XYZ file of C-alpha atoms in Angstrom:
123
model
C -21.979 124.192 76.135
C -20.362 125.541 72.855
C -21.531 128.753 72.108
C -23.753 129.134 68.538
C -24.080 131.612 65.667
C -27.789 131.341 65.528
C -30.016 133.206 62.758
C -33.369 134.117 64.252
C -35.860 134.929 60.998
C -39.144 136.496 62.036
C -41.835 137.965 59.985
C -41.904 141.576 59.071
C -45.363 142.188 59.793
C -44.691 143.295 63.032
C -41.703 144.478 64.886
C -40.048 142.365 67.124
C -41.204 142.456 69.956
C -44.496 143.710 69.064
C -46.163 146.654 70.573
C -49.300 145.056 70.900
C -50.242 142.177 68.479
C -47.989 139.637 67.534
C -47.711 136.454 69.289
C -45.006 135.001 66.843
C -43.158 138.326 67.340
C -43.484 138.161 70.984
C -42.001 134.553 71.079
C -39.167 135.561 68.522
C -37.930 138.294 70.937
C -38.224 136.181 74.313
C -36.058 133.365 72.508
C -33.716 135.728 71.019
C -32.910 137.803 74.035
C -32.504 134.637 76.457
C -30.105 133.160 73.655
C -27.992 136.425 73.709
C -27.953 136.545 77.651
C -26.816 132.941 77.375
C -24.055 133.822 75.324
C -24.540 132.915 71.665
C -24.285 135.073 68.845
C -27.535 135.798 67.719
C -28.306 137.534 64.414
C -32.092 138.537 64.125
C -33.607 139.083 60.957
C -36.485 141.378 60.946
C -38.302 144.794 60.388
C -35.722 147.492 61.279
C -38.081 148.994 63.922
C -37.400 146.006 66.074
C -35.623 146.177 69.236
C -33.118 143.439 70.291
C -29.930 142.966 71.850
C -28.839 140.730 69.256
C -27.148 142.036 65.904
C -30.368 143.256 63.709
C -30.532 142.585 60.065
C -33.144 144.655 58.918
C -35.021 143.275 55.658
C -37.407 146.668 55.581
C -36.745 149.712 57.409
C -40.183 149.369 59.539
C -42.481 146.518 60.014
C -45.242 145.968 57.059
C -48.218 146.635 59.107
C -47.003 149.996 60.062
C -45.512 151.015 56.528
C -48.556 153.634 55.172
C -47.562 152.751 51.476
C -47.996 148.644 51.983
C -49.870 148.210 55.581
C -53.286 148.779 54.705
C -53.128 146.684 51.177
C -53.152 142.773 52.156
C -52.132 141.763 48.394
C -49.563 144.332 48.292
C -48.294 143.235 52.053
C -48.207 139.818 51.221
C -46.358 140.477 48.196
C -43.558 142.356 50.202
C -43.437 139.202 52.543
C -41.876 137.340 49.589
C -39.564 140.248 48.701
C -38.664 140.323 52.477
C -37.939 136.231 52.134
C -35.619 136.942 48.863
C -33.900 139.557 50.885
C -33.274 137.261 53.850
C -32.565 134.551 51.457
C -29.477 136.264 50.142
C -28.404 137.639 53.427
C -28.381 133.755 55.042
C -26.425 133.002 51.972
C -23.407 135.204 52.403
C -23.037 134.535 56.308
C -22.329 131.442 57.994
C -24.857 130.010 60.868
C -24.513 126.939 63.051
C -28.462 126.823 63.104
C -31.207 128.741 61.200
C -34.374 129.187 63.101
C -37.275 130.014 60.865
C -40.409 131.638 62.281
C -41.961 132.110 58.950
C -43.686 128.796 58.342
C -43.295 127.224 55.471
C -42.286 130.399 52.908
C -38.470 129.503 53.730
C -38.716 125.913 53.147
C -38.364 126.155 49.161
C -34.953 127.475 49.817
C -33.866 125.433 52.374
C -31.374 123.364 50.128
C -29.526 126.561 49.815
C -28.302 126.448 53.140
C -25.745 124.329 54.719
C -26.661 125.166 58.261
C -29.650 123.294 59.696
C -33.199 124.776 59.898
C -35.590 124.655 62.670
C -39.082 125.715 61.845
C -41.413 126.952 64.725
C -44.988 127.328 63.750
């Protein structure tokens, strides 16, 4: 099986893997670690407090929920999600991946035509 260059795009609400809450982040972690174990070149795009054997590109230094300035205010946190997506889109445009695995739901879809790599979205 050929080895792939894979971008895993995780929500920045929680770190990957999550400490307690965070079903999506746990799925991202398990999938990312298994892909690395199988020899694929994986880049995890997530918060900087994430733990992984993949290459980590941090959108924010820590998860949004744990940021003292952002975490408590849901409207501010929602705005930061879009700021994070813009940062991730800029990163993805500058790097080649064979596939982009999107775990952000619909929020990445308006930008999908900017990438030559196919995008898989898991909800």
